[in-house]
XYZ file of C-alpha atoms in Angstrom:
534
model
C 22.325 -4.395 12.620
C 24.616 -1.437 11.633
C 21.862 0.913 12.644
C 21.235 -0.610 16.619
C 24.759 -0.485 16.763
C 24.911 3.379 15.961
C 22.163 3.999 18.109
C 23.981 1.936 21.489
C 26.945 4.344 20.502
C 24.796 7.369 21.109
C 23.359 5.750 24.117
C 26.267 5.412 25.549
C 28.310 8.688 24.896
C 24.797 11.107 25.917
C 23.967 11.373 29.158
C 21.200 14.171 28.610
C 17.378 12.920 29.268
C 15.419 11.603 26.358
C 13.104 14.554 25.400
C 9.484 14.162 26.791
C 7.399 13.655 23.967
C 2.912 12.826 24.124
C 2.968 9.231 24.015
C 2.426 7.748 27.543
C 5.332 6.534 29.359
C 3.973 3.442 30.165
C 1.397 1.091 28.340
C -2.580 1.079 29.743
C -1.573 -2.613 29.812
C -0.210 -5.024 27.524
C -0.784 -4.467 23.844
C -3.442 -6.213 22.567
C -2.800 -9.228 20.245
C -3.014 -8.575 16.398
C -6.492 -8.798 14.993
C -7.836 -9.410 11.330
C -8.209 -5.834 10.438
C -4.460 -5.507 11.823
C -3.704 -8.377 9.198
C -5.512 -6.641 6.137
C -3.849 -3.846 7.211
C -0.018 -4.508 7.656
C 0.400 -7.387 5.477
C 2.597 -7.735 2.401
C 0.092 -6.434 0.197
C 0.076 -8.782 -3.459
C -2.416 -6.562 -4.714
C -4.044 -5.083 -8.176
C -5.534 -2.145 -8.982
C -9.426 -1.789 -10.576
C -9.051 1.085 -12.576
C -11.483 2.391 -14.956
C -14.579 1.462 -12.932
C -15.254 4.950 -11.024
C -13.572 6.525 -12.794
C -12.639 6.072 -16.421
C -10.075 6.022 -18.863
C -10.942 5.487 -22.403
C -8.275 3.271 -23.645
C -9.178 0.602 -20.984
C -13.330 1.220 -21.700
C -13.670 3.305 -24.984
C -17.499 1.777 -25.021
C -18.262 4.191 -22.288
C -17.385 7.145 -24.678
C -19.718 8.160 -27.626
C -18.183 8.954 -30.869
C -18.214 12.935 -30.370
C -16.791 13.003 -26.363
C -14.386 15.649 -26.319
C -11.770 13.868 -24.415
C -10.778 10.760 -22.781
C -12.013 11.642 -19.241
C -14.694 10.666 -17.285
C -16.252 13.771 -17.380
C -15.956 13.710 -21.443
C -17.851 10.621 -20.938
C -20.306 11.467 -18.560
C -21.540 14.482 -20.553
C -21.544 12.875 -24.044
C -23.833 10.123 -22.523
C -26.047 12.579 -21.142
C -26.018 14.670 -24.313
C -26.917 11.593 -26.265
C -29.477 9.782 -24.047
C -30.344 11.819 -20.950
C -29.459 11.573 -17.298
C -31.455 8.707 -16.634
C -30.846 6.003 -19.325
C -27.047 7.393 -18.609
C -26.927 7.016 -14.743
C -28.378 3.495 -15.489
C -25.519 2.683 -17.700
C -22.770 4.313 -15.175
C -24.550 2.089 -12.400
C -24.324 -1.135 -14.582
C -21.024 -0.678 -15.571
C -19.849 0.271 -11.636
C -21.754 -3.128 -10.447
C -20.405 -5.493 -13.216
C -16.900 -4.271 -12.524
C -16.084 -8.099 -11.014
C -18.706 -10.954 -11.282
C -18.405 -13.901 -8.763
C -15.816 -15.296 -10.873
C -13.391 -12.427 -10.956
C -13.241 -11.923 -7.347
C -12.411 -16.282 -7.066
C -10.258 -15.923 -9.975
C -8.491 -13.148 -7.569
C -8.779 -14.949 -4.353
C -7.909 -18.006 -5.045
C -5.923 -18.137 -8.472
C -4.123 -15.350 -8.387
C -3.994 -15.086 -4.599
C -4.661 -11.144 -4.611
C -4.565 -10.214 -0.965
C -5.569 -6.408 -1.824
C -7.248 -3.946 -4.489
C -5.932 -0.225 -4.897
C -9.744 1.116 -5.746
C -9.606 4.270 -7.586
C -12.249 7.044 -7.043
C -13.078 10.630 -7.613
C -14.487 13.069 -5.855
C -18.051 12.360 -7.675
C -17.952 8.967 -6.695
C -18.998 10.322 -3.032
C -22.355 11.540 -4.302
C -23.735 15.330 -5.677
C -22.957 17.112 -2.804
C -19.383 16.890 -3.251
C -19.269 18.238 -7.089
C -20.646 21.859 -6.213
C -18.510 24.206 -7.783
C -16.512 21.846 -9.884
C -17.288 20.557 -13.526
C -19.196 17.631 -12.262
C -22.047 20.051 -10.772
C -25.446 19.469 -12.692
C -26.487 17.465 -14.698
C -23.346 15.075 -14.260
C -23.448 15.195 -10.546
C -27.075 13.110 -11.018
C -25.352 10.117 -12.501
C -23.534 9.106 -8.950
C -26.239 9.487 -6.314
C -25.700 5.764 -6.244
C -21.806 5.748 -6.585
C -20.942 5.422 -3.175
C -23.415 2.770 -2.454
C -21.593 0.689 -5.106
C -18.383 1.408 -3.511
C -19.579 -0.196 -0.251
C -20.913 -3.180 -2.198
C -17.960 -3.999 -4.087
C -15.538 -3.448 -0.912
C -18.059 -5.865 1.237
C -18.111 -8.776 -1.957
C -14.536 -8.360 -1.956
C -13.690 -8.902 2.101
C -15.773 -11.842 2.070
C -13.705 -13.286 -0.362
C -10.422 -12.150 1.921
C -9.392 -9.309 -0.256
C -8.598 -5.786 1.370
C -9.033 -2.640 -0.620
C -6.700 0.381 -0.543
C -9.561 3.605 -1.281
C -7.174 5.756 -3.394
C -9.099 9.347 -3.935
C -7.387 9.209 -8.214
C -9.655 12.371 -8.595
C -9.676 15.292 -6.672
C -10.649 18.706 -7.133
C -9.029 20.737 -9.538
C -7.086 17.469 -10.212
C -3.626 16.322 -8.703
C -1.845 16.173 -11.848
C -2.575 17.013 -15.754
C -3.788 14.094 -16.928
C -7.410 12.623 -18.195
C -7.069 9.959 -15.468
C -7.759 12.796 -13.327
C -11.769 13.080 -13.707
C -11.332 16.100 -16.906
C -9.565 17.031 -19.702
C -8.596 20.451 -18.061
C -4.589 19.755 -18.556
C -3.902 21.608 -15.471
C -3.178 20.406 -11.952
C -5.364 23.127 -9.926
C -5.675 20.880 -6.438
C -1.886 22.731 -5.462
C -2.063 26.592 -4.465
C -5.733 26.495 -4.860
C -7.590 26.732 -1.333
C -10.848 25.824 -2.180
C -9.590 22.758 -4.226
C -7.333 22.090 -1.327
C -10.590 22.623 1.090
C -13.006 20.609 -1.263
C -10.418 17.352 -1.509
C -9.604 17.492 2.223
C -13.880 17.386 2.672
C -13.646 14.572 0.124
C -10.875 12.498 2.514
C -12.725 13.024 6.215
C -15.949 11.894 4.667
C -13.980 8.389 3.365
C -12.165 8.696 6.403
C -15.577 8.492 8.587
C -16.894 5.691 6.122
C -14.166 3.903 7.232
C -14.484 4.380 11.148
C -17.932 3.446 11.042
C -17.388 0.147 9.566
C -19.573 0.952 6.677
C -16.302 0.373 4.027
C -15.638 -3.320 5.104
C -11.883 -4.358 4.893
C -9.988 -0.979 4.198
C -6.408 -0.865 4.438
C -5.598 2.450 4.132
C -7.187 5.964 2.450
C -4.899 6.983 -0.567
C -5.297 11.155 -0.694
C -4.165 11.418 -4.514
C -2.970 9.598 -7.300
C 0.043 10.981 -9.159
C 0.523 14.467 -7.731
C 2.486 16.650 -10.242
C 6.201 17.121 -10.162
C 5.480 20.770 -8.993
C 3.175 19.916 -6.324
C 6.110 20.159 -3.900
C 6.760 23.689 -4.086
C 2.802 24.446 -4.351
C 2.323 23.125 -0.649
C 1.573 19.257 -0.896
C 2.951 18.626 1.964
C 1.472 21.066 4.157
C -1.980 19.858 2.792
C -1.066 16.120 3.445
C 0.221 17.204 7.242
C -2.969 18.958 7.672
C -5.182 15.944 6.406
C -3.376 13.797 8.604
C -3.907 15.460 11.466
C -7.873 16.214 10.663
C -8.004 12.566 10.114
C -6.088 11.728 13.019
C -9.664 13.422 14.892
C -11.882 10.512 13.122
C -9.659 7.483 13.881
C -6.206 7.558 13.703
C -5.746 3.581 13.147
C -6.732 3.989 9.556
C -3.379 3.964 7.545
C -2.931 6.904 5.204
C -0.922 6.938 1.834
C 0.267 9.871 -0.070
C 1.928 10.046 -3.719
C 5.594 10.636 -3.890
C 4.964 13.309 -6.315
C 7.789 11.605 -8.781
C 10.386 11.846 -6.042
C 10.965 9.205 -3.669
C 13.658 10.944 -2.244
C 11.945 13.610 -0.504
C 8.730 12.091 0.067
C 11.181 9.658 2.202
C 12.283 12.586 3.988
C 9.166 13.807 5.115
C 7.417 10.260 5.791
C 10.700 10.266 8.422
C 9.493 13.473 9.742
C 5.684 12.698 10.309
C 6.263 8.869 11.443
C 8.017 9.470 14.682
C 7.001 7.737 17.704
C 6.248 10.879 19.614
C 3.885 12.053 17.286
C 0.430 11.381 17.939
C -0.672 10.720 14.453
C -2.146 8.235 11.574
C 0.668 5.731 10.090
C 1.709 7.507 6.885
C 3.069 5.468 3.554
C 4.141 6.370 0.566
C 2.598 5.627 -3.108
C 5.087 5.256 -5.713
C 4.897 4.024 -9.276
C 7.140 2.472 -11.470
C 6.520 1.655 -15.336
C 9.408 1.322 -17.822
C 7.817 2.104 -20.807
C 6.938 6.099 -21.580
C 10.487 7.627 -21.213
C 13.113 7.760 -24.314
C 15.498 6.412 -22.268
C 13.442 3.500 -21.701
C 12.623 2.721 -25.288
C 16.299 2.993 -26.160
C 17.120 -0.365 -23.743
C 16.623 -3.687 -24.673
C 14.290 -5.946 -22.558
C 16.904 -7.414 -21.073
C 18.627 -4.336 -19.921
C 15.988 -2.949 -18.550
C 14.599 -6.513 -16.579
C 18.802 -5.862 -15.256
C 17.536 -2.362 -13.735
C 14.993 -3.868 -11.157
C 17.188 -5.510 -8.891
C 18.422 -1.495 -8.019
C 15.020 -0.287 -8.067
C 13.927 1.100 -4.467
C 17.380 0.891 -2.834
C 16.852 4.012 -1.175
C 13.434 3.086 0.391
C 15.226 -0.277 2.217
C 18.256 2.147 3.565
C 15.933 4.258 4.596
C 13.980 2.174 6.707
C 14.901 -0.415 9.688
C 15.092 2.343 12.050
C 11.778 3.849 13.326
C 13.561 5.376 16.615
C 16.414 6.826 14.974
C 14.738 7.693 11.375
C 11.309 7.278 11.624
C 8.973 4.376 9.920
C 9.640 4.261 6.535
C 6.610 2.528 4.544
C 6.810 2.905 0.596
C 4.181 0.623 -1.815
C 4.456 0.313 -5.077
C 1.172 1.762 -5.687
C 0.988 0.913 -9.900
C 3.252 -1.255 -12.043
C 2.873 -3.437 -14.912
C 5.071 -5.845 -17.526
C 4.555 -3.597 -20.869
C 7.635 -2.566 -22.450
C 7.753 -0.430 -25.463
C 7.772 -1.776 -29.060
C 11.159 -0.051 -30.266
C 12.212 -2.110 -26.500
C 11.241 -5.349 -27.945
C 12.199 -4.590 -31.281
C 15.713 -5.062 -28.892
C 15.864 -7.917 -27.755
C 17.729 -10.411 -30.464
C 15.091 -12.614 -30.878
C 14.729 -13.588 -27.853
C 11.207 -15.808 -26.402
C 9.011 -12.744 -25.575
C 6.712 -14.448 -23.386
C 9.961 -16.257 -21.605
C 10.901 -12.440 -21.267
C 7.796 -10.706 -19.778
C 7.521 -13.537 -16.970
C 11.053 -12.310 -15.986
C 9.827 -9.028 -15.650
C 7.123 -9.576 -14.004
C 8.643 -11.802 -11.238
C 11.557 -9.890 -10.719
C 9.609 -6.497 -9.982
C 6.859 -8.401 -7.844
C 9.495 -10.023 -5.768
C 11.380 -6.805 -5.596
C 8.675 -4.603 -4.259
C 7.645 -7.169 -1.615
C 11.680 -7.267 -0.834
C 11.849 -3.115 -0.335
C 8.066 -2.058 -0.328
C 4.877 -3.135 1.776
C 3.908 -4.509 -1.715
C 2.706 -3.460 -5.055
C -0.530 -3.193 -6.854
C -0.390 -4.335 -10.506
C -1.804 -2.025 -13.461
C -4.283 -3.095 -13.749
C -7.460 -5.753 -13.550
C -9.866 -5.064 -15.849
C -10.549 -3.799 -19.038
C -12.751 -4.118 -22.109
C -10.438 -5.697 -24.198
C -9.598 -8.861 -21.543
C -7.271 -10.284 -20.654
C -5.126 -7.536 -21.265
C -1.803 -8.127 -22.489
C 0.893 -6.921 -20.363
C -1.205 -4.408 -18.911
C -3.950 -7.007 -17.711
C -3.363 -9.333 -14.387
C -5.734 -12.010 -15.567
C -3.676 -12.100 -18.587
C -0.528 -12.291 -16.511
C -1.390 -14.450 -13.961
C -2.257 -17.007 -16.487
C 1.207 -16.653 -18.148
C 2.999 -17.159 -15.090
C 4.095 -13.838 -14.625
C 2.686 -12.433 -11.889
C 3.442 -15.337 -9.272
C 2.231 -15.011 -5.741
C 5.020 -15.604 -2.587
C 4.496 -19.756 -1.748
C 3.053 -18.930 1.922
C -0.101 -17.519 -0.200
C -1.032 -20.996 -1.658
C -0.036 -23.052 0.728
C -2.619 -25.377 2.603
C -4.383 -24.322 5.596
C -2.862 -28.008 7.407
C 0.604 -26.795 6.423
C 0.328 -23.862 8.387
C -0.685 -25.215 11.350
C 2.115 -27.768 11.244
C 4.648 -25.105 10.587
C 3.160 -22.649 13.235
C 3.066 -25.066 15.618
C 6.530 -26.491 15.009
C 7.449 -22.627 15.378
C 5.892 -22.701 18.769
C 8.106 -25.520 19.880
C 11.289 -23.879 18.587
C 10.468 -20.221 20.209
C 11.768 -20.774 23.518
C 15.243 -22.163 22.170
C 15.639 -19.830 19.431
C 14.542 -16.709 22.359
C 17.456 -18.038 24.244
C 19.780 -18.022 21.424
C 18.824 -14.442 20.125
C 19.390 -12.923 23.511
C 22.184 -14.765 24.641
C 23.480 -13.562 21.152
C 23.127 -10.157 21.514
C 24.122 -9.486 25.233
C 27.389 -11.661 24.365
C 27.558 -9.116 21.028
C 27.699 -6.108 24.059
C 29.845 -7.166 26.442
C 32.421 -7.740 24.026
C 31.538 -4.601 22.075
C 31.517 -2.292 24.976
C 32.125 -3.873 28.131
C 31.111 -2.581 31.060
C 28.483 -0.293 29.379
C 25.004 0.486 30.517
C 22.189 -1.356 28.656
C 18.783 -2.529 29.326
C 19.042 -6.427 27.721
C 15.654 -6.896 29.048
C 13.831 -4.330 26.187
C 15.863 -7.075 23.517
C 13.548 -9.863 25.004
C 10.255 -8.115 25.349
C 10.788 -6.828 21.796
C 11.447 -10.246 20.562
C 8.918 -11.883 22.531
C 6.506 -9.841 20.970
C 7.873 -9.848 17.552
C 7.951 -13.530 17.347
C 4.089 -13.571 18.884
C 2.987 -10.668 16.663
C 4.179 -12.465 13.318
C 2.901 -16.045 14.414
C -0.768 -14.362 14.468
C -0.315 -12.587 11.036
C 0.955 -16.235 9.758
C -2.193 -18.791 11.012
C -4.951 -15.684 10.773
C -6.477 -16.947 7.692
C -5.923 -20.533 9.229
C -7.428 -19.960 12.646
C -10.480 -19.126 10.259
C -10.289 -15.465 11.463
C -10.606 -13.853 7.968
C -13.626 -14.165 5.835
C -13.139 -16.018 2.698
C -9.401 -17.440 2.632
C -9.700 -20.989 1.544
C -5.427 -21.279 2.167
C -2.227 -19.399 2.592
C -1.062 -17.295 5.168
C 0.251 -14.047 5.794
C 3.613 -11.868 6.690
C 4.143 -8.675 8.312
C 4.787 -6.474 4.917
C 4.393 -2.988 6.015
C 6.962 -3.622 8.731
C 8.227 -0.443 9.838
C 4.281 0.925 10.071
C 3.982 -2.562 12.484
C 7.114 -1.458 14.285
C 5.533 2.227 15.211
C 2.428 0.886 15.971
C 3.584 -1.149 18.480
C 6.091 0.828 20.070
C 3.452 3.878 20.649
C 1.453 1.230 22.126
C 3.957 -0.434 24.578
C 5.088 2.916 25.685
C 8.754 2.344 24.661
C 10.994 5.308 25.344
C 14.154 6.424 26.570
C 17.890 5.756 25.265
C 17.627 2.264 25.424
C 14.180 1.691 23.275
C 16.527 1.061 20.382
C 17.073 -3.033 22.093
C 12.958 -3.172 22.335
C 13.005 -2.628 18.282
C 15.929 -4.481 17.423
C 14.466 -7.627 19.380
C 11.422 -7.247 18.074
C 12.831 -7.446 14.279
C 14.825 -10.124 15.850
C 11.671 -12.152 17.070
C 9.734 -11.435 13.160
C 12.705 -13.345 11.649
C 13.327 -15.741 14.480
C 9.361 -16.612 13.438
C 9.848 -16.580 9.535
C 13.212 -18.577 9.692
C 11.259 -21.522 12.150
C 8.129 -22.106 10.333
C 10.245 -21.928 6.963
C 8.231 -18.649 5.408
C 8.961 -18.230 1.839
């Protein structure tokens, strides 16, 4: 509320025209209702990651690596196998291990036990076929083991919509690699994607191609395009976010519905700064959000807390994201996921914590970050699914899930007939509880500046369309809109991206669009408070 209220001062002290900026000033018509791509797209994302599957890491597959690869990389891999048994009896074993990533009881074990509502899907630049490895290590002979990569990409993203799961396509290996690391695609150690053109030039290629999968329809139920995973601590001063602004804006050409997400680069702070600068209302652009990650278990400061003190730390974690955002008009959307996260602690941690029921501990953990980043994030995607050695520990989500420590929000598993009763019980409240919220906030004005100049009726659109906008999210799955969902029913998670969607497409400008967004946050909540959302 503190923020509207800042932003009626300013309306009411300037008296210089709003600048004119390229959105139209009016909408072609009302906005349209929200549909079930909306839904996959701007929910509160309880999601996992499938990591290892197109691109490897040892420790989660070491069968995938003969005894002599050189490294713990895919590419170490990849050229070990074909070393030791030739391209073909190698692309045949990449293929079968790509297509048994999930059988048919994963992805229900996902749906409908652990309620998963989205996959982050990592990817490398190989995945996308031979034509996008020339001039990098993957040209040759390695470069023959994907000609079916993509394909199986498309396949698992099709399985998984039909069951009602979204994926987020996150691009993990890039040219020249984002970061240092083997997850990366090699075992180069260096991070050459930043200052290097044609890396820079070869990723972007890599990102309009996914980008045009996407548009096309031929990637079923996509949330969003991830450009890299991890980007170095440096990358900032090596011109990440020029090459993100430029991507954006190529993309933007293809379709610029598709939400894009970028990594924070290890600094939240600034990445914040610039999502404020790109996700303005004015600019004519893709929704931008920001990947962040948070483990607690590789620092020394970590390992030198207890379990206890560091399940204390969460409820601070992300504080900065939820001040940040609220305020598209005045700051900009502000959109941050929690893009990988997981319940291991370090053994000198546990070696900490007085004897205390580990297992009792770990499904702290795990609830208090999952309800955390749906609190101050768009969600979270847990590290990780699958792995040789199932069901994982506190790295796995099977494992998890079953322990009771990675428990969905109670509108996921809630019954289909519950959520008609609720919405419709919602329905019958909306009128009363419209009257109340505007007849709360014009009485709010007059008293706080009486006599000043407002435009009351931008509170009730906004709210009217709020309310509406999060009643569809809610009985989508029950309205049998969404392939696959057998129950639940969804919230608006990535809020503030919902909030600039929707005011570029109801044309809401001028020094009095701040009432349109605060009644529209007004009407969400008027929603979520009548049908009782958890």
């Amino acid at each position: 509320m503190r923020k509207f209220v800042d932003k009626a001062k300013q309306s009411l002290t300037s008296h210089s025209p709003v600048p004119q900026t390229q959105i139209p000033t009016q909408p072609i018509g009302p906005p349209s209702a929200p549909t079930p791509l909306d839904t996959l797209r701007y929910r509160s994302h309880h999601g996992t990651n499938l990591g290892s599957i197109f691109v490897l890491e040892k420790w989660l597959f070491p069968s995938m690596f003969e005894p002599n690869a050189r490294g713990d990389s895919e590419l170490d891999a990849v050229t070990a196998s074909i070393a030791a048994h030739g391209v073909d009896a190698t692309r045949q074993r990449w293929e079968q291990h790509w297509a048994s990533a999930l059988s048919d009881g994963d992805v229900d074990f996902l749906a409908n036990t652990a309620h998963i509502t989205s996959i982050r899907l990592p990817i490398g630049y190989f995945t996308l076929g031979p034509s996008f490895t020339a001039g990098t290590p993957f040209s040759g002979s390695p470069s023959q083991i994907y000609v079916s990569a993509w394909s199986a990409v498309i396949q698992l993203c099709e399985r998984l919509h039909k069951a009602g799961i979204s994926v987020l396509l996150d691009l993990h290996a890039v040219p020249g690699g984002a970061n240092d690391q083997d997850y990366g695609g090699t075992s180069s150690k260096k991070a050459e994607l930043w200052g290097k053109r044609k890396n820079l030039e070869a990723s972007k290629k890599c990102l309009l191609f996914i980008a045009e999968e996407v548009a096309s329809e031929r990637v079923k139920g996509c949330l969003g395009i991830q450009f890299c995973n991890e980007a170095s601590w440096d990358a900032r001063e090596r011109g990440m976010y020029a090459w993100y602004e430029d991507v954006v804006s190529a993309i933007g050409n293809i379709d610029r519905s598709i939400p894009l997400y970028v990594s924070d680069a290890w600094d939240l702070g600034s990445a914040l700064r610039w999502m404020g600068g790109i996700n303005r209302v004015q600019n004519v652009c893709n929704p931008v959000g920001v990947d962040t990650h948070k483990y607690y278990t590789f620092t020394d400061s970590d390992k030198a807390q207890s379990p206890q003190q560091i399940i204390g730390r969460v409820g601070n974690e992300l504080a900065d994201a939820q001040g940040a955002s609220g305020d598209v008009l005045g700051k900009g959307a502000m959109q941050v996921v929690v893009g990988e996260w997981s319940c291991v602690m370090d053994g000198q941690t546990w070696a900490k914590s007085n004897g205390a029921d580990k297992d009792e501990l770990v499904r702290q953990f795990g609830s208090e970050q999952a309800q955390k980043w749906r609190q101050r994030g768009g969600g979270a995607f847990f590290w990780t699914a699958k792995m040789q050695w199932m069901d994982g520990g506190e790295w796995g989500l099977f494992e998890m899930v079953k322990k009771g420590a990675l428990v969905p929000p109670s509108n996921f598993t809630v019954s289909f007939e519950d959520v008609r009763q609720r919405a419709e019980s919602a329905r019958q409240q909306k009128e009363e509880r419209k009257t109340q919220a505007v007849g709360g906030h014009v009485g709010y004005w007059d008293r706080t500046a009486p006599g000043g100049k407002f435009e009351h009726w931008r509170f009730e659109q906004g709210w009217e369309m709020g309310f509406s906008d999060a009643l569809a999210f809610y009985e989508m799955r029950a309205c049998e809109a969404m392939d696959g969902a057998r129950s639940g029913a969804d919230t608006i998670g990535a809020l503030d991206l919902w909030v600039l969607k929707r005011l570029r497409e109801s044309g809401q400008q001028g020094g009095f669009a701040w009432e349109w967004e605060h009644g529209f946050r007004e009407g969400v909540r008027g929603f979520e408070e009548s049908a009782h959302v958890g």
